[in-house]
mmCIF file of C-alpha atoms and ligand atoms in Angstrom:
data_model
loop_
_atom_site.group_PDB
_atom_site.id
_atom_site.type_symbol
_atom_site.label_atom_id
_atom_site.label_comp_id
_atom_site.label_asym_id
_atom_site.label_seq_id
_atom_site.Cartn_x
_atom_site.Cartn_y
_atom_site.Cartn_z
ATOM 1 C CA MET E 275 119.615 101.718 94.860
ATOM 2 C CA VAL E 276 121.527 104.581 93.277
ATOM 3 C CA ASN E 277 121.502 104.509 89.486
ATOM 4 C CA ALA E 278 125.031 105.674 88.756
ATOM 5 C CA GLY E 279 125.739 104.637 85.162
ATOM 6 C CA PRO E 280 123.872 105.270 81.948
ATOM 7 C CA ARG E 281 120.653 103.374 81.506
ATOM 8 C CA ALA E 282 120.746 100.278 79.320
ATOM 9 C CA TRP E 283 119.049 101.909 76.336
ATOM 10 C CA GLU E 284 121.531 104.799 76.528
ATOM 11 C CA ARG E 285 124.366 102.289 76.241
ATOM 12 C CA VAL E 286 122.693 100.838 73.141
ATOM 13 C CA LEU E 287 122.427 104.326 71.670
ATOM 14 C CA ALA E 288 126.074 105.090 72.471
ATOM 15 C CA GLN E 289 127.155 101.832 70.832
ATOM 16 C CA ILE E 290 125.219 102.583 67.640
ATOM 17 C CA GLU E 291 126.691 106.087 67.546
ATOM 18 C CA ASP E 292 130.163 104.632 67.910
ATOM 19 C CA ASP E 293 129.475 102.034 65.193
ATOM 20 C CA LEU E 294 128.409 104.844 62.851
ATOM 21 C CA LEU E 295 131.450 106.963 63.685
ATOM 22 C CA GLN E 296 133.807 104.038 63.148
ATOM 23 C CA GLY E 297 132.106 103.070 59.911
ATOM 24 C CA ARG E 298 131.063 99.649 61.188
ATOM 25 C CA ILE E 299 127.554 100.517 60.091
ATOM 26 C CA ALA E 300 126.638 103.020 57.412
ATOM 27 C CA PRO E 301 123.543 105.006 56.421
ATOM 28 C CA GLY E 302 121.197 102.891 54.350
ATOM 29 C CA GLN E 303 122.279 99.699 56.080
ATOM 30 C CA ARG E 304 120.097 97.506 58.220
ATOM 31 C CA LEU E 305 120.969 97.183 61.867
ATOM 32 C CA PRO E 306 121.330 93.716 63.357
ATOM 33 C CA GLY E 307 118.096 92.331 64.732
ATOM 34 C CA GLU E 308 116.868 93.060 68.223
ATOM 35 C CA ARG E 309 118.008 89.740 69.656
ATOM 36 C CA ALA E 310 121.521 89.982 68.167
ATOM 37 C CA LEU E 311 121.989 93.529 69.465
ATOM 38 C CA ALA E 312 120.729 92.584 72.906
ATOM 39 C CA GLU E 313 123.153 89.654 73.095
ATOM 40 C CA GLU E 314 126.088 91.650 71.761
ATOM 41 C CA LEU E 315 125.592 94.456 74.259
ATOM 42 C CA GLY E 316 124.500 92.341 77.169
ATOM 43 C CA VAL E 317 121.224 94.196 77.671
ATOM 44 C CA GLY E 318 117.597 93.163 77.587
ATOM 45 C CA ARG E 319 115.627 93.235 74.331
ATOM 46 C CA SER E 320 113.333 95.887 75.789
ATOM 47 C CA SER E 321 116.339 98.212 76.149
ATOM 48 C CA VAL E 322 117.209 97.661 72.491
ATOM 49 C CA ARG E 323 113.607 98.448 71.537
ATOM 50 C CA GLU E 324 113.716 101.605 73.624
ATOM 51 C CA ALA E 325 116.910 102.778 71.907
ATOM 52 C CA MET E 326 115.340 102.051 68.502
ATOM 53 C CA ARG E 327 112.319 104.161 69.370
ATOM 54 C CA VAL E 328 114.569 107.062 70.358
ATOM 55 C CA LEU E 329 116.493 106.807 67.085
ATOM 56 C CA GLU E 330 113.235 106.642 65.174
ATOM 57 C CA ALA E 331 111.921 109.767 66.909
ATOM 58 C CA LEU E 332 115.176 111.540 66.042
ATOM 59 C CA GLY E 333 114.518 110.753 62.393
ATOM 60 C CA LEU E 334 117.642 108.628 62.143
ATOM 61 C CA LEU E 335 116.093 105.275 61.684
ATOM 62 C CA ARG E 336 113.173 103.640 59.970
ATOM 63 C CA ALA E 337 111.759 100.651 61.758
ATOM 64 C CA GLN E 338 111.000 97.611 59.639
ATOM 65 C CA THR E 339 108.507 95.018 60.619
ATOM 66 C CA GLY E 340 108.388 91.387 59.663
ATOM 67 C CA SER E 341 111.103 88.779 59.588
ATOM 68 C CA GLY E 342 113.620 87.466 57.101
ATOM 69 C CA PRO E 343 116.286 89.476 55.313
ATOM 70 C CA GLU E 344 114.059 92.557 55.089
ATOM 71 C CA ALA E 345 113.544 92.734 58.856
ATOM 72 C CA GLY E 346 115.556 95.014 61.116
ATOM 73 C CA ALA E 347 115.699 98.781 61.313
ATOM 74 C CA VAL E 348 117.415 100.842 58.613
ATOM 75 C CA ILE E 349 119.701 103.771 59.340
ATOM 76 C CA LEU E 350 118.528 106.718 57.244
ATOM 77 C CA ALA E 351 120.982 108.527 55.038
ATOM 78 C CA ARG E 352 119.139 111.836 55.128
ATOM 79 C CA PRO E 353 117.484 112.363 58.482
ATOM 80 C CA THR E 354 115.420 115.524 58.553
ATOM 81 C CA GLY E 355 112.406 114.969 60.757
ATOM 82 C CA GLY E 356 114.165 114.936 64.119
ATOM 83 C CA MET E 357 115.326 118.536 64.041
ATOM 84 C CA SER E 358 111.853 119.789 63.117
ATOM 85 C CA ALA E 359 110.187 117.740 65.824
ATOM 86 C CA LEU E 360 112.641 118.937 68.461
ATOM 87 C CA LEU E 361 112.313 122.604 67.557
ATOM 88 C CA ARG E 362 108.541 122.403 67.215
ATOM 89 C CA LEU E 363 108.142 120.823 70.654
ATOM 90 C CA GLN E 364 110.547 123.293 72.230
ATOM 91 C CA VAL E 365 108.539 126.212 70.833
ATOM 92 C CA ALA E 366 105.256 124.605 71.901
ATOM 93 C CA GLY E 367 106.655 124.042 75.396
ATOM 94 C CA GLN E 368 107.979 127.587 75.415
ATOM 95 C CA GLY E 369 111.552 126.387 75.812
ATOM 96 C CA PHE E 370 112.304 128.458 72.738
ATOM 97 C CA GLN E 371 110.778 131.887 72.214
ATOM 98 C CA VAL E 372 109.277 132.633 68.793
ATOM 99 C CA ARG E 373 111.364 135.800 68.663
ATOM 100 C CA ASP E 374 114.583 133.829 69.117
ATOM 101 C CA VAL E 375 113.538 131.371 66.426
ATOM 102 C CA VAL E 376 112.904 134.232 63.988
ATOM 103 C CA ARG E 377 116.239 135.832 64.899
ATOM 104 C CA THR E 378 118.004 132.544 64.240
ATOM 105 C CA ARG E 379 116.262 132.320 60.879
ATOM 106 C CA LEU E 380 117.587 135.779 60.074
ATOM 107 C CA VAL E 381 121.162 134.697 60.758
ATOM 108 C CA LEU E 382 120.904 131.494 58.725
ATOM 109 C CA GLU E 383 118.912 132.876 55.805
ATOM 110 C CA THR E 384 121.086 135.940 55.430
ATOM 111 C CA ALA E 385 124.214 133.792 55.331
ATOM 112 C CA SER E 386 122.512 131.376 52.990
ATOM 113 C CA VAL E 387 121.404 133.873 50.308
ATOM 114 C CA THR E 388 124.721 135.720 50.559
ATOM 115 C CA GLU E 389 126.538 132.508 49.768
ATOM 116 C CA LEU E 390 124.066 131.591 47.069
ATOM 117 C CA ALA E 391 124.669 134.901 45.284
ATOM 118 C CA GLY E 392 128.289 133.949 44.792
ATOM 119 C CA ALA E 393 127.485 130.513 43.415
ATOM 120 C CA ALA E 394 126.249 129.570 39.991
ATOM 121 C CA ALA E 395 123.318 127.625 41.388
ATOM 122 C CA ASP E 396 120.210 126.551 39.543
ATOM 123 C CA LEU E 397 117.369 128.815 40.666
ATOM 124 C CA ALA E 398 114.637 127.342 38.468
ATOM 125 C CA ALA E 399 112.854 125.602 41.349
ATOM 126 C CA ALA E 400 112.771 128.832 43.355
ATOM 127 C CA GLU E 401 111.438 130.695 40.338
ATOM 128 C CA GLU E 402 108.663 128.129 39.863
ATOM 129 C CA LEU E 403 107.561 128.574 43.461
ATOM 130 C CA LEU E 404 107.296 132.323 42.958
ATOM 131 C CA ASP E 405 105.158 131.754 39.890
ATOM 132 C CA ALA E 406 102.948 129.432 41.937
ATOM 133 C CA MET E 407 102.585 132.170 44.546
ATOM 134 C CA ASP E 408 101.331 134.571 41.884
ATOM 135 C CA GLN E 409 98.097 132.626 41.516
ATOM 136 C CA PRO E 410 95.235 134.828 42.654
ATOM 137 C CA ASP E 411 92.842 133.299 45.219
ATOM 138 C CA LEU E 412 95.531 131.387 47.103
ATOM 139 C CA ALA E 413 94.420 130.876 50.681
ATOM 140 C CA PRO E 414 96.866 132.410 53.193
ATOM 141 C CA ALA E 415 97.859 128.949 54.467
ATOM 142 C CA GLU E 416 98.648 127.786 50.912
ATOM 143 C CA PHE E 417 100.564 130.964 50.213
ATOM 144 C CA LEU E 418 102.593 130.605 53.404
ATOM 145 C CA ALA E 419 103.392 126.962 52.647
ATOM 146 C CA LEU E 420 104.786 127.977 49.239
ATOM 147 C CA ASP E 421 106.603 130.860 50.911
ATOM 148 C CA ALA E 422 108.291 128.479 53.365
ATOM 149 C CA GLN E 423 109.169 126.159 50.496
ATOM 150 C CA PHE E 424 110.755 129.061 48.577
ATOM 151 C CA HIS E 425 113.041 129.919 51.498
ATOM 152 C CA LEU E 426 113.948 126.264 51.956
ATOM 153 C CA THR E 427 114.695 125.880 48.254
ATOM 154 C CA LEU E 428 117.138 128.792 48.406
ATOM 155 C CA ALA E 429 118.882 127.222 51.395
ATOM 156 C CA GLN E 430 119.117 123.888 49.598
ATOM 157 C CA ALA E 431 120.453 125.585 46.478
ATOM 158 C CA ALA E 432 123.162 127.171 48.638
ATOM 159 C CA GLY E 433 124.337 123.629 49.241
ATOM 160 C CA ASN E 434 124.714 123.382 53.022
ATOM 161 C CA GLU E 435 122.483 120.514 54.087
ATOM 162 C CA VAL E 436 122.808 121.294 57.811
ATOM 163 C CA VAL E 437 121.703 124.884 57.318
ATOM 164 C CA ALA E 438 118.821 123.734 55.103
ATOM 165 C CA VAL E 439 117.580 121.202 57.671
ATOM 166 C CA MET E 440 117.909 123.677 60.530
ATOM 167 C CA MET E 441 116.068 126.340 58.583
ATOM 168 C CA SER E 442 113.313 123.936 57.725
ATOM 169 C CA GLY E 443 112.999 122.917 61.369
ATOM 170 C CA LEU E 444 112.984 126.504 62.562
ATOM 171 C CA ARG E 445 110.345 127.499 60.052
ATOM 172 C CA ASP E 446 108.208 124.436 60.898
ATOM 173 C CA SER E 447 108.459 125.188 64.593
ATOM 174 C CA ILE E 448 106.780 128.586 64.148
ATOM 175 C CA GLU E 449 104.390 127.531 61.403
ATOM 176 C CA HIS E 450 101.469 127.798 63.789
ATOM 177 C CA TYR E 451 102.565 131.266 64.880
ATOM 178 C CA THR E 452 103.132 132.351 61.281
ATOM 179 C CA ARG E 453 99.579 131.353 60.334
ATOM 180 C CA GLU E 454 98.122 132.929 63.472
ATOM 181 C CA THR E 455 99.730 136.189 62.383
ATOM 182 C CA VAL E 456 97.474 136.468 59.317
ATOM 183 C CA PRO E 457 94.364 137.775 61.137
ATOM 184 C CA LEU E 458 96.548 140.352 62.905
ATOM 185 C CA LEU E 459 97.609 141.945 59.640
ATOM 186 C CA ASP E 460 95.903 145.135 58.470
ATOM 187 C CA SER E 461 95.440 143.616 55.039
ATOM 188 C CA TRP E 462 96.431 140.150 53.846
ATOM 189 C CA ALA E 463 96.104 141.347 50.238
ATOM 190 C CA ALA E 464 98.590 144.158 50.817
ATOM 191 C CA THR E 465 101.004 142.003 52.797
ATOM 192 C CA SER E 466 100.960 139.119 50.319
ATOM 193 C CA THR E 467 101.509 141.520 47.408
ATOM 194 C CA ARG E 468 104.506 142.956 49.222
ATOM 195 C CA LEU E 469 105.891 139.506 50.074
ATOM 196 C CA ARG E 470 105.648 138.471 46.405
ATOM 197 C CA ALA E 471 107.581 141.546 45.304
ATOM 198 C CA GLU E 472 110.195 141.041 48.024
ATOM 199 C CA HIS E 473 110.784 137.442 46.961
ATOM 200 C CA ARG E 474 111.424 138.577 43.379
ATOM 201 C CA GLU E 475 113.853 141.208 44.662
ATOM 202 C CA VAL E 476 115.760 138.687 46.772
ATOM 203 C CA LEU E 477 116.039 136.386 43.773
ATOM 204 C CA ALA E 478 117.121 139.270 41.519
ATOM 205 C CA ALA E 479 119.940 140.206 43.914
ATOM 206 C CA ILE E 480 121.073 136.559 43.989
ATOM 207 C CA ARG E 481 121.026 136.426 40.183
ATOM 208 C CA ASP E 482 123.067 139.648 40.052
ATOM 209 C CA GLY E 483 125.627 138.072 42.359
ATOM 210 C CA ASP E 484 125.087 140.786 44.961
ATOM 211 C CA GLY E 485 125.267 138.784 48.181
ATOM 212 C CA ALA E 486 125.165 141.771 50.530
ATOM 213 C CA LEU E 487 122.021 143.113 48.889
ATOM 214 C CA ALA E 488 120.370 139.679 48.862
ATOM 215 C CA GLY E 489 121.150 139.381 52.585
ATOM 216 C CA ARG E 490 119.690 142.798 53.405
ATOM 217 C CA ARG E 491 116.589 142.068 51.362
ATOM 218 C CA VAL E 492 115.878 138.690 52.935
ATOM 219 C CA THR E 493 116.389 140.187 56.412
ATOM 220 C CA ALA E 494 113.957 143.020 55.708
ATOM 221 C CA HIS E 495 111.507 140.546 54.188
ATOM 222 C CA ILE E 496 111.393 138.237 57.220
ATOM 223 C CA LYS E 497 111.448 141.053 59.774
ATOM 224 C CA GLY E 498 108.704 142.900 57.912
ATOM 225 C CA TYR E 499 106.245 140.034 58.042
ATOM 226 C CA TYR E 500 106.574 139.442 61.772
ATOM 227 C CA ALA E 501 106.648 143.185 62.498
ATOM 228 C CA ASP E 502 103.311 143.510 60.669
ATOM 229 C CA GLY E 503 101.958 140.905 63.058
ATOM 230 C CA GLY E 504 103.254 142.830 66.070
ATOM 231 C CA LEU E 505 106.367 140.794 66.890
ATOM 232 C CA ALA E 506 109.185 143.183 67.794
ATOM 233 C CA LEU E 507 112.541 141.679 66.906
HETATM 234 ZN ZN1 ZN C 692 109.126 134.727 52.212
#
């Protein structure tokens, strides 16, 4: 038999997407139960379950167990995990090259700090992260986690949630690579000292409202780290 149309779970997914678009269901709301959805759409309950699992993996839905008014899956208002998972798996499966991920980061981060320089955003959280990175004796992995958080905080401060989520996903997807770069560096002490100084300079340019300079500095900062590890961009 030729399977011409979409599979049943894809129809469930399409219906939920349409319900969201039309405002029939909204983020934060509970979806109807499995049985009700199956009846409404004329599909089996297993197809509904399958669609729910896909939505959950995409970070769009939190499954609830149990029965009563608290049962039923909840549409999430701020999905973030799906993008990271997708990018991470694509890098692991070599669908996306690390170099292309870094290049995409350059585009997004440059735009992000440039915009941030023109806004009167609160930079206290970013500043705190830089202070945390000044602690001596930070292990490279701890340092790099704070580093990633600093970049994400700037993107969030710039106010574009889509850019922030994409940046976070891109950075997560090469986290392994970023850590593996450490042993390839001539000197972690020298590199981390330079990264600290560069972060302060990026933040200073943002504070001064010089978007072009902030953009150039963040580009040089990201390129420099991967170049030290031997990745030609
Ligand atoms: Zn950095």
